[in-house]
């Protein structure tokens, strides 16, 4: 199986090989009619020669290398986070440890052919970083497809049909593939600049190799909040969120919610607000030190230590914690450069010693360790060229990272949009625009689970009546407790979306459908899923709470009367 | 009768005052002059933007109308340009774009002309909004970096899909 994440179209060498595009991550910025698109490509095919990638463009683009750190940081910083607070009414014996909810440990909530192409089809043919690329005229489908075929960019069945809308006079295609000898792990993000007022994702073309419910993650920088211009907008029903488990079912909720929109074409805004959340994340003052100083290091160990001391290693967060078990790690681009000159011996990697460990403790591994394990270094060679290494790092790491960071300084507002969509629904290319009048959207969400333990106390958390108040204000009852299963099973009758609406380039949202009443009705209705953590009746807990409150008042009055006698 | 006479008197006074009744005062005179135009399908030339215009295939499968403009009285300035297109019949916004432009030296007629045509992005259209064959009001507003108005240009035209891509174009230009 191959996984890829980028916009455009993956073109495997064999049309019969099923290709699967798992997702797309793109950051768009627009300045003076020039769109800058940072595109993350993820592909897990076994051979570099299997990789090919196509992107239709309105004009001859300029191409630069990007950095995967951008997406790691951007993803973590703006990621939706669902936190559940716990509250206790009455004498809750289990409240002291304040750990459990739904019978499970509480979550922190941290969301956590290489032919030369001697014809008029080719505009540019060059290489950059690990890629060979070509910009092709797209005014003739036959010529373009022939060139791709001649150059081993085999086009999967179906592409012939979907490529049609992108073929016209003055149009271009960017074709990308890896150098021979590169590994698929070298898929560095690319940055494409092209003239256009509004960015678009060529989903119709993508449909050829996409997987069901493919995730599309878009960030838009600008002067105000970004909107999907020709797709609907969905606000999810937050009663479906698995609050006790930090929104672990988030992606399923998104799929259900956008699936309710007409044509299943809708985006969810996950974050809309200041871009300052990314300030100095990528381009902190002094980061990377000085290339001249780096090039002046005289030993490999000193060279590597300089890297670790000057921001070439980062702590990258993702859902569930730091990638790779935590700690500071060199970016994949930095490691790719180092591996070219001073590779980690394969025997060490086989033993589970990471490249970061090897470079960080280079003297140990090439000294004491090597003396004790000489066999691990059999055949190992290295070529320490600090000048060239420093220049390579500048080109592939420093410049792309600082340029990406500068985008957040130039544009004050950042919007994160997300959807999932299946190939059969990819019949329209989404275009993104702006409506600065729309309000901010926080990526941090909070609900409160309140346990009602009663006057006489309750030490069994699992069976204590409880009520969840979601951020949208809905009350979800657990009259028989939250159970011990540790899972949250909302009613299947609940809709996925709170609202589906149209966002225009000015004015307030136009509501297409509003499920508020339906959600309230389901929550207060007679339907009972029968699960221990089923959504129950809103009135039931309210009634219980009222009775308990009345009992407290009554007992208080009785005591006062007794005291006055 | 007295009430009617009184009301008529108030109306007359309002009319004389030319401000009562909610009429906006006329905009202050702007120092610059703006003339909108369009270009040939390849983006060249300066053509009048009026009547019928053929949309041009553009951004990644979209369609746009080329826009060019000529500015007078703004030479040497770095100006902010906001270009919009609204449907005439209901004033719905169908396109908006912004740019910073360095206005160069004027020609013999006093006008400086944008060297390159810029696209007014129309299709794919916003949801439910038909643009093809609809009269649109195009407007370009020129301001300084501080927001001071320098000039406004307007034109009305009806965009049409190119004949050779009519089916696809109409598919994405009709909401």
XYZ file of C-alpha atoms in Angstrom:
740
model
C 0.000 0.000 0.000
C 1.151 3.475 -0.778
C 0.258 6.483 1.199
C 0.565 9.947 -0.064
C -0.532 13.306 1.058
C -0.435 16.208 -1.283
C -2.609 17.961 -3.711
C -2.488 16.952 -7.292
C -2.271 13.472 -8.596
C 0.049 10.615 -7.879
C 1.100 8.732 -10.933
C 2.434 5.265 -10.312
C 4.360 3.403 -12.972
C 1.760 0.711 -13.376
C -1.867 1.696 -13.962
C -3.021 -1.528 -12.385
C -1.339 -0.748 -9.120
C -3.904 0.761 -6.796
C -2.719 4.058 -5.475
C -3.978 5.524 -2.305
C -3.691 9.143 -1.397
C -4.218 9.329 2.319
C -4.519 13.050 2.760
C -3.425 16.499 1.804
C -1.758 19.170 3.877
C -1.375 22.559 2.310
C -0.575 26.016 3.599
C -1.671 28.825 1.309
C -0.562 32.416 1.491
C -1.522 35.150 -0.966
C 0.442 38.326 -1.487
C -0.192 40.708 -4.351
C -1.832 38.168 -6.577
C 0.815 35.519 -6.007
C -0.243 32.321 -4.292
C 2.383 30.567 -2.232
C 1.512 26.954 -1.529
C 3.480 24.800 0.874
C 2.550 21.247 0.015
C 3.433 18.254 2.105
C 3.932 15.059 0.195
C 3.855 11.794 2.077
C 4.384 8.635 0.165
C 5.324 5.227 1.398
C 5.923 3.365 -1.817
C 8.903 1.098 -1.604
C 10.861 2.430 -4.519
C 11.682 5.981 -5.370
C 11.134 5.213 -9.028
C 7.507 4.503 -8.208
C 6.846 8.058 -7.187
C 5.403 10.645 -9.512
C 3.257 13.660 -8.778
C 1.280 16.075 -10.904
C -0.105 19.490 -10.092
C -2.086 21.626 -12.534
C -1.149 25.284 -12.389
C -2.408 28.473 -14.023
C 1.017 29.855 -14.765
C 4.657 28.843 -14.873
C 5.466 28.291 -11.213
C 8.604 28.773 -9.275
C 9.544 25.856 -7.115
C 11.399 25.770 -3.831
C 12.023 23.255 -1.132
C 9.826 23.363 1.923
C 10.222 21.944 5.380
C 8.270 19.244 7.126
C 8.808 21.058 10.382
C 6.348 23.677 9.170
C 3.551 21.144 9.033
C 4.499 19.432 12.262
C 4.468 22.716 14.145
C 1.436 24.106 12.374
C -0.519 20.927 12.927
C 0.302 20.801 16.621
C -0.246 24.491 17.278
C -3.675 24.747 15.685
C -4.912 21.238 16.359
C -8.421 20.990 17.831
C -8.228 20.080 21.488
C -11.117 18.719 23.492
C -10.934 18.938 27.238
C -13.402 17.629 29.756
C -13.529 19.250 33.152
C -14.880 17.298 36.098
C -17.255 18.721 38.684
C -18.773 17.112 41.752
C -22.042 17.868 43.475
C -22.549 16.283 46.860
C -20.286 13.922 48.667
C -18.323 12.129 45.963
C -15.896 9.763 47.588
C -14.102 9.107 44.343
C -13.530 12.800 43.739
C -10.387 12.850 45.824
C -8.196 11.180 43.269
C -9.897 13.207 40.542
C -8.547 10.920 37.972
C -11.153 8.793 36.400
C -13.975 9.524 34.127
C -15.977 7.030 32.148
C -14.007 4.366 33.966
C -10.835 5.371 32.229
C -7.860 7.462 33.207
C -8.437 11.103 32.517
C -6.842 12.587 29.513
C -4.722 15.653 29.497
C -6.858 16.836 26.645
C -3.857 17.537 24.514
C -5.336 16.657 21.269
C -4.522 15.534 21.380
C 11.949 8.007 -18.569
C 14.240 10.053 -18.449
C 14.071 11.159 -21.999
C 15.178 14.721 -22.448
C 11.777 15.833 -23.654
C 12.994 17.528 -26.778
C 9.648 18.970 -27.700
C 7.466 21.965 -27.016
C 5.694 20.314 -24.122
C 8.429 20.941 -21.605
C 8.823 24.459 -20.279
C 11.300 23.758 -17.515
C 13.168 20.601 -16.619
C 15.368 20.766 -13.576
C 15.997 19.282 -10.175
C 15.642 20.585 -6.680
C 16.595 18.795 -3.508
C 15.607 15.158 -3.839
C 13.362 15.834 -6.821
C 13.534 15.980 -10.561
C 10.788 18.157 -11.888
C 9.343 19.458 -15.086
C 6.864 22.157 -15.912
C 4.791 21.065 -18.880
C 2.492 22.938 -21.200
C -1.018 21.699 -20.607
C -2.578 22.966 -23.803
C -2.574 19.518 -25.361
C -3.634 16.530 -23.367
C -2.112 14.028 -25.765
C 1.271 15.731 -25.846
C 1.397 16.086 -22.107
C 0.351 12.532 -21.389
C 2.821 11.230 -23.970
C 5.625 13.127 -22.305
C 4.619 11.719 -18.942
C 4.527 8.259 -20.406
C 7.909 8.663 -22.107
C 9.336 9.771 -18.804
C 7.788 6.996 -16.758
C 5.087 9.111 -15.192
C 2.524 6.476 -15.935
C -0.982 7.732 -15.670
C -3.509 5.562 -13.887
C -6.718 4.569 -15.550
C -9.256 7.338 -15.292
C -6.820 10.216 -15.353
C -7.471 10.709 -19.039
C -11.022 11.697 -18.187
C -10.442 13.893 -15.173
C -7.462 15.759 -16.545
C -9.604 17.389 -19.242
C -10.696 20.521 -17.324
C -7.087 21.401 -16.589
C -6.060 21.268 -20.230
C -6.283 24.579 -22.016
C -4.186 27.202 -23.687
C -1.778 28.767 -21.221
C -2.134 26.106 -18.567
C 0.699 24.152 -17.048
C 1.393 21.011 -15.124
C 4.137 20.544 -12.603
C 5.462 16.982 -12.663
C 7.649 15.804 -9.833
C 9.599 12.662 -9.158
C 12.436 11.558 -6.952
C 16.030 11.313 -8.117
C 17.053 7.761 -8.688
C 18.814 6.609 -5.577
C 16.717 8.697 -3.242
C 14.530 6.963 -0.759
C 10.868 7.646 -0.338
C 11.675 8.946 3.101
C 13.263 11.915 1.408
C 9.977 13.430 0.377
C 10.620 16.976 1.421
C 7.688 19.384 1.177
C 7.689 21.631 -1.830
C 6.775 25.289 -2.116
C 5.107 26.482 -5.276
C 4.536 30.116 -6.198
C 2.114 30.997 -8.973
C -0.058 33.893 -10.058
C -3.641 33.667 -8.912
C -5.983 35.589 -6.671
C -7.494 32.596 -4.974
C -6.031 29.178 -4.229
C -7.685 26.010 -5.373
C -7.089 22.334 -4.708
C -7.401 20.150 -7.809
C -9.508 17.520 -6.115
C -11.092 16.232 -9.291
C -7.676 15.168 -10.479
C -6.858 13.815 -7.047
C -9.886 11.547 -7.141
C -8.036 9.115 -9.364
C -5.803 7.915 -6.561
C -7.576 8.922 -3.389
C -8.769 6.694 -0.606
C -12.230 6.825 0.971
C -12.789 9.674 3.399
C -9.463 11.212 2.553
C -8.527 14.024 4.876
C -7.800 17.449 3.423
C -6.099 19.877 5.753
C -5.794 23.456 4.614
C -4.251 26.453 6.308
C -4.845 29.898 4.858
C -2.877 32.980 5.753
C -4.361 36.380 5.068
C -5.816 39.562 6.463
C -8.917 37.859 7.796
C -10.737 34.588 8.162
C -10.652 32.255 5.205
C -13.704 30.503 3.812
C -14.453 27.717 1.363
C -15.842 29.725 -1.553
C -17.673 26.965 -3.364
C -18.019 24.355 -0.634
C -20.417 24.446 2.287
C -19.282 25.050 5.828
C -20.139 22.757 8.716
C -20.208 23.284 12.453
C -20.017 19.889 14.084
C -22.437 18.626 16.735
C -20.220 18.542 19.798
C -22.423 16.053 21.649
C -20.844 13.426 19.398
C -17.324 14.239 20.536
C -15.655 11.687 22.762
C -14.961 14.265 25.447
C -13.574 11.844 28.060
C -10.969 10.674 25.595
C -9.920 14.086 24.319
C -11.932 13.825 21.139
C -10.441 10.543 20.015
C -13.329 10.053 17.581
C -12.891 13.530 16.077
C -12.181 12.342 12.554
C -15.266 10.123 12.544
C -17.388 13.051 13.705
C -16.003 15.214 10.912
C -16.775 12.531 8.343
C -20.323 12.154 9.607
C -20.868 15.914 9.817
C -19.606 16.856 6.358
C -21.356 13.797 4.954
C -24.657 15.443 5.816
C -23.915 18.422 3.570
C -25.280 18.481 0.042
C -22.905 16.574 -2.182
C -20.798 15.842 0.898
C -18.831 18.943 0.018
C -18.172 20.943 3.130
C -15.308 22.137 5.294
C -15.037 22.611 9.036
C -13.163 25.578 10.466
C -10.841 24.209 13.114
C -9.062 27.413 13.946
C -9.437 31.015 12.921
C -7.439 33.681 14.660
C -4.158 35.388 14.929
C -1.187 33.960 13.102
C 0.914 35.028 16.058
C 0.433 31.536 17.471
C 3.213 30.650 15.025
C 5.378 33.655 15.832
C 8.996 32.639 16.341
C 8.059 28.981 16.160
C 10.062 28.468 12.991
C 12.169 31.589 12.800
C 13.091 32.432 16.350
C 15.814 35.053 16.514
C 19.226 33.451 16.438
C 17.960 30.074 15.351
C 20.451 28.101 13.237
C 23.334 30.300 14.388
C 25.721 31.141 11.594
C 26.436 29.065 8.510
C 30.020 30.374 8.559
C 30.444 29.201 12.147
C 28.962 25.846 11.291
C 31.250 25.419 8.314
C 34.220 26.266 10.528
C 33.687 23.246 12.793
C 36.678 20.976 12.417
C 35.355 17.647 13.669
C 32.166 15.748 12.971
C 31.322 15.745 16.652
C 31.668 19.505 16.953
C 29.642 19.929 13.777
C 26.807 17.798 15.089
C 26.853 19.434 18.496
C 26.542 22.797 16.793
C 23.411 21.549 15.083
C 21.839 20.332 18.300
C 22.713 23.586 20.061
C 21.341 25.892 17.368
C 17.849 24.735 16.628
C 18.374 22.139 13.928
C 16.799 19.676 16.359
C 13.230 20.296 17.430
C 10.736 18.863 19.813
C 7.926 17.961 17.487
C 4.536 17.395 19.029
C 1.671 15.453 17.605
C -1.517 13.913 18.902
C -0.491 11.645 21.702
C 2.826 13.270 22.422
C 6.185 13.848 20.906
C 6.927 11.993 17.723
C 9.250 9.128 18.117
C 8.994 9.024 21.845
C 10.067 12.562 22.570
C 13.283 14.416 22.915
C 14.926 16.810 20.540
C 15.378 15.390 17.107
C 16.982 16.651 13.957
C 14.458 17.388 11.248
C 14.203 14.746 8.574
C 15.727 17.137 6.055
C 18.730 17.754 8.307
C 19.200 14.029 8.795
C 18.986 13.438 5.066
C 21.812 15.912 4.507
C 23.987 14.409 7.222
C 23.331 10.906 5.994
C 24.711 11.872 2.618
C 28.112 12.717 4.122
C 28.309 10.894 7.440
C 25.753 8.107 7.378
C 24.785 6.172 10.435
C 26.151 2.617 10.120
C 23.297 0.368 9.122
C 24.168 -2.093 11.878
C 23.502 0.592 14.471
C 20.158 1.395 12.976
C 19.333 -2.295 12.989
C 20.072 -2.359 16.685
C 17.565 0.429 17.248
C 20.013 3.254 17.671
C 18.420 6.267 16.071
C 20.223 8.656 13.806
C 19.718 11.345 16.425
C 21.449 9.216 19.031
C 24.275 8.478 16.644
C 24.906 12.119 15.731
C 24.433 13.401 19.242
C 26.928 10.895 20.673
C 29.156 10.626 17.622
C 32.407 10.476 19.604
C 31.107 7.621 21.725
C 29.849 5.536 18.827
C 32.930 6.062 16.683
C 35.222 5.620 19.702
C 34.430 3.352 22.609
C 31.468 1.669 20.973
C 33.353 0.988 17.769
C 36.230 -0.556 19.687
C 33.783 -2.853 21.426
C 31.706 -3.581 18.316
C 34.029 -3.321 15.345
C 31.756 -5.475 13.238
C 29.079 -2.798 13.294
C 31.358 -0.517 11.343
C 32.433 -3.006 8.690
C 32.326 -1.269 5.334
C 31.290 2.043 6.851
C 32.739 5.124 5.253
C 32.113 8.759 5.793
C 33.095 11.972 4.103
C 33.149 14.885 6.513
C 33.051 18.037 4.386
C 31.900 20.807 6.720
C 31.757 23.507 4.047
C 29.551 21.488 1.729
C 27.487 20.114 4.567
C 26.837 23.597 5.903
C 25.794 24.848 2.479
C 23.541 21.864 1.964
C 21.930 22.472 5.313
C 21.435 26.108 4.444
C 19.697 25.227 1.202
C 17.579 22.364 2.440
C 16.895 23.324 6.037
C 17.715 26.868 7.047
C 16.368 28.857 4.127
C 13.094 26.924 3.748
C 12.380 27.037 7.459
C 13.052 30.735 7.855
C 11.024 31.519 4.730
C 8.094 29.518 6.046
C 8.315 31.294 9.383
C 8.360 34.685 7.703
C 4.959 33.995 6.145
C 3.396 34.207 9.568
C 4.988 37.588 10.136
C 3.628 38.928 6.851
C 0.016 37.846 7.301
C -1.786 38.550 10.558
C -4.532 35.943 10.341
C -4.504 32.173 10.130
C -7.393 29.863 9.325
C -7.336 26.084 9.533
C -9.950 24.168 7.546
C -10.511 20.461 7.350
C -12.710 17.951 5.629
C -12.819 14.341 4.652
C -14.065 13.339 1.243
C -14.240 10.186 -0.822
C -13.156 9.863 -4.450
C -16.706 9.559 -5.778
C -17.541 12.930 -4.214
C -14.479 14.708 -5.605
C -16.398 16.297 -8.443
C -15.631 19.915 -7.680
C -12.334 21.644 -6.950
C -12.560 23.649 -3.729
C -11.565 27.293 -3.933
C -10.752 29.330 -0.863
C -11.363 32.991 -0.227
C -11.766 35.355 2.714
C -14.459 37.016 4.775
C -12.724 39.251 7.327
C -16.039 39.961 9.041
C -16.467 36.472 10.398
C -15.584 35.792 14.029
C -12.577 33.903 15.342
C -12.807 30.164 15.987
C -10.882 28.639 18.860
C -9.233 25.266 18.489
C -9.595 24.640 22.225
C -12.910 23.211 23.341
C -14.161 22.425 26.785
C -17.046 20.524 28.328
C -17.900 19.809 31.944
C -18.912 16.452 33.367
C -20.699 16.839 36.669
C -21.276 13.929 39.045
C -24.309 14.109 41.326
C -23.369 12.118 44.395
C -26.215 13.104 46.660
C -26.348 14.081 50.264
C -25.541 10.659 51.535
C -22.532 10.277 49.304
C -21.550 7.922 46.564
C -18.211 6.240 46.225
C -18.890 4.389 42.978
C -18.025 6.724 40.190
C -19.183 4.348 37.465
C -22.755 4.276 38.756
C -23.061 7.847 39.966
C -25.556 9.892 37.953
C -23.736 12.440 35.872
C -24.358 15.078 33.284
C -22.117 16.375 30.541
C -22.531 19.981 29.465
C -20.908 20.473 26.098
C -19.380 23.674 24.837
C -22.407 24.234 22.619
C -24.566 24.067 25.737
C -26.163 20.685 25.233
C -26.791 18.521 28.277
C -26.041 14.841 27.973
C -27.354 12.725 30.846
C -25.879 9.595 32.318
C -28.614 8.709 34.825
C -27.044 5.374 35.633
C -23.496 6.634 35.684
C -20.786 6.802 33.129
C -19.992 3.104 33.348
C -16.726 1.299 33.435
C -16.090 0.698 29.773
C -14.136 3.883 29.314
C -15.886 4.586 26.075
C -18.423 7.174 25.105
C -21.250 5.920 22.931
C -23.498 8.739 21.792
C -26.945 8.069 20.445
C -26.893 7.040 16.786
C -29.868 9.335 16.304
C -27.740 12.405 16.845
C -26.768 14.287 13.708
C -23.119 14.910 12.933
C -23.566 18.596 12.291
C -24.992 21.360 14.407
C -25.254 23.622 11.382
C -24.479 23.566 7.719
C -24.071 26.998 6.238
C -22.794 29.034 3.342
C -19.962 31.413 4.043
C -19.731 34.276 1.608
C -16.981 36.798 1.052
C -18.963 39.338 3.047
C -21.824 39.178 5.497
C -22.946 36.667 8.082
C -23.205 32.933 7.424
C -26.312 31.777 5.590
C -27.701 28.806 7.460
C -28.682 25.922 5.222
C -29.680 23.525 7.962
C -29.792 23.851 11.722
C -29.986 20.707 13.848
C -30.204 22.427 17.233
C -33.762 21.328 17.888
C -33.137 17.858 16.583
C -30.174 17.434 18.897
C -32.179 18.713 21.857
C -35.039 16.415 20.975
C -32.794 13.389 20.766
C -31.172 14.260 24.060
C -34.503 14.751 25.774
C -36.416 12.076 23.908
C -37.494 8.614 24.916
C -35.008 6.774 22.797
C -32.470 4.932 24.834
C -29.551 3.257 23.201
C -29.243 0.810 26.044
C -25.539 1.369 26.446
C -24.169 2.035 29.849
C -22.898 5.356 28.643
C -25.900 6.109 26.507
C -27.149 9.586 26.075
C -30.116 9.874 28.351
C -32.815 12.372 29.060
C -31.920 15.883 29.914
C -34.911 16.306 32.228
C -34.064 13.210 34.184
C -30.918 14.564 35.741
C -32.438 17.957 36.078
C -35.197 16.312 38.040
C -32.763 14.355 40.147
C -30.802 17.475 40.824
C -33.940 19.324 41.795
C -34.992 16.559 44.192
C -31.521 16.505 45.722
C -31.533 20.271 46.086
C -34.962 20.134 47.703
C -33.736 17.457 50.078
C -30.784 19.593 51.090
C -33.007 22.584 51.741
C -35.461 20.435 53.671
C -32.752 18.904 55.854
C -31.290 22.314 56.473
C -34.653 23.616 57.611
C -35.188 20.620 59.872
C -31.781 21.139 61.526
C -32.393 24.843 61.977
C -35.723 24.157 63.609
C -34.184 21.559 65.877
C -31.436 23.995 66.804
C -33.903 26.736 67.617
C -35.866 24.583 69.972
C -55.633 69.518 6.819
C -53.268 71.366 9.119
C -51.337 68.148 9.638
C -51.064 67.603 5.903
C -49.850 71.110 5.319
C -47.353 70.722 8.138
C -46.024 67.480 6.728
C -45.680 68.986 3.284
C -43.786 71.891 4.795
C -41.393 69.596 6.572
C -40.888 67.611 3.369
C -40.170 70.800 1.438
C -37.670 71.939 4.018
C -35.995 68.566 3.916
C -35.800 68.657 0.183
C -34.247 72.109 0.329
C -31.808 70.987 2.932
C -30.806 68.045 0.678
C -29.722 65.886 3.523
C -32.860 65.001 5.338
C -34.410 61.716 4.433
C -31.260 59.577 4.464
C -29.672 60.531 1.144
C -25.925 60.083 1.375
C -23.912 63.182 0.733
C -21.993 63.099 -2.503
C -18.526 61.601 -2.100
C -15.713 64.089 -1.760
C -13.788 64.704 -4.937
C -10.851 62.339 -5.337
C -7.533 63.572 -6.613
C -6.947 60.757 -9.060
C -8.634 59.316 -12.088
C -9.176 55.613 -12.762
C -10.157 54.032 -16.063
C -10.980 50.333 -16.088
C -10.228 48.093 -18.997
C -9.698 44.506 -19.941
C -7.242 42.645 -22.167
C -7.142 40.166 -24.989
C -7.401 36.521 -24.010
C -3.611 36.300 -23.814
C -3.552 39.212 -21.366
C -2.173 41.743 -23.821
C -3.446 45.154 -24.813
C -5.887 47.520 -23.194
C -9.485 47.064 -24.234
C -12.643 48.711 -23.038
C -14.360 46.778 -20.282
C -17.985 46.978 -21.269
C -20.798 44.981 -22.785
C -19.844 41.383 -23.447
C -16.545 39.874 -22.384
C -15.313 36.343 -22.786
C -13.944 34.727 -19.667
C -10.470 33.267 -19.790
C -9.481 29.864 -18.499
C -7.218 30.473 -15.587
C -6.332 29.282 -12.199
C -6.235 25.516 -12.114
C -9.431 24.992 -14.000
C -11.161 28.258 -13.078
C -12.303 31.173 -15.206
C -11.667 34.857 -14.863
C -11.980 38.212 -16.581
C -8.783 40.090 -17.275
C -8.641 43.519 -15.749
C -6.330 46.372 -16.485
C -6.561 49.930 -15.308
C -5.092 53.295 -16.090
C -4.375 55.727 -13.291
C -3.927 59.476 -13.424
C -2.619 61.694 -10.676
C -1.001 58.933 -8.628
C 2.410 58.558 -10.190
C 5.215 57.764 -7.827
C 2.882 56.425 -5.180
C 2.594 52.951 -3.758
C -1.138 52.455 -3.733
C -3.534 49.859 -2.419
C -5.908 48.483 -5.012
C -9.135 46.692 -4.193
C -10.956 45.216 -7.134
C -14.448 43.857 -6.779
C -17.160 42.421 -8.975
C -20.802 42.431 -7.945
C -23.804 41.070 -9.706
C -25.862 43.985 -10.967
C -29.279 42.634 -10.161
C -28.724 41.989 -6.459
C -25.331 43.529 -5.659
C -24.002 40.160 -4.482
C -20.223 40.137 -4.189
C -18.783 37.594 -6.594
C -15.108 38.517 -6.522
C -12.737 40.528 -4.430
C -8.992 40.937 -4.696
C -6.386 43.253 -3.266
C -2.954 44.333 -4.329
C -0.198 46.782 -3.604
C 0.883 48.592 -6.753
C 3.757 50.950 -7.447
C 2.419 53.528 -9.846
C 5.012 54.406 -12.438
C 5.643 57.443 -14.549
C 2.697 58.610 -16.661
C 2.542 58.576 -20.418
C 1.979 61.581 -22.635
C -1.718 61.557 -21.812
C -1.017 61.701 -18.074
C -2.073 58.128 -17.436
C -0.013 55.246 -16.099
C -1.221 51.830 -17.226
C -0.828 48.524 -15.387
C 1.811 46.603 -17.320
C 0.145 43.239 -16.784
C -3.472 42.235 -16.755
C -4.719 40.910 -13.451
C -7.413 38.264 -13.177
C -10.792 39.008 -11.644
C -11.521 35.569 -10.252
C -15.094 34.586 -11.069
C -15.391 30.810 -11.352
C -15.862 28.548 -9.544
C -18.508 30.895 -8.206
C -19.734 31.163 -4.662
C -22.428 28.611 -3.882
C -25.697 29.320 -5.649
C -24.429 32.396 -7.491
C -24.718 32.459 -11.267
C -22.102 34.608 -12.935
C -22.069 33.498 -16.549
C -24.168 35.758 -18.787
C -25.014 37.992 -15.824
C -24.332 41.744 -15.888
C -21.628 42.514 -13.353
C -20.454 45.782 -11.886
C -16.676 45.914 -11.705
C -15.020 48.418 -9.442
C -11.471 49.354 -8.579
C -10.802 51.495 -5.545
C -7.399 53.082 -5.127
C -6.276 54.230 -1.708
C -3.073 55.176 0.000
C -1.503 52.897 2.578
C -3.341 54.969 5.190
C -6.693 54.381 3.540
C -7.049 57.789 1.922
C -9.159 57.544 -1.211
C -7.300 58.399 -4.386
C -9.705 57.311 -7.048
C -12.410 54.873 -8.080
C -13.164 53.356 -11.426
C -16.247 51.418 -12.443
C -17.418 49.447 -15.409
C -20.266 47.127 -16.268
C -19.865 44.047 -18.397
C -21.423 40.658 -19.003
C -18.999 37.730 -18.787
C -19.568 34.734 -21.014
C -18.013 31.310 -21.127
C -15.568 30.633 -23.947
C -17.172 28.573 -26.673
C -14.506 25.888 -26.634
C -15.012 25.192 -22.915
C -18.664 26.034 -22.641
C -19.813 22.893 -20.866
C -17.196 22.856 -18.158
C -17.255 26.618 -17.745
C -21.007 26.770 -17.363
C -20.812 23.946 -14.878
C -18.654 25.929 -12.483
C -19.930 29.440 -13.287
C -23.532 28.811 -12.407
C -23.332 28.230 -8.689
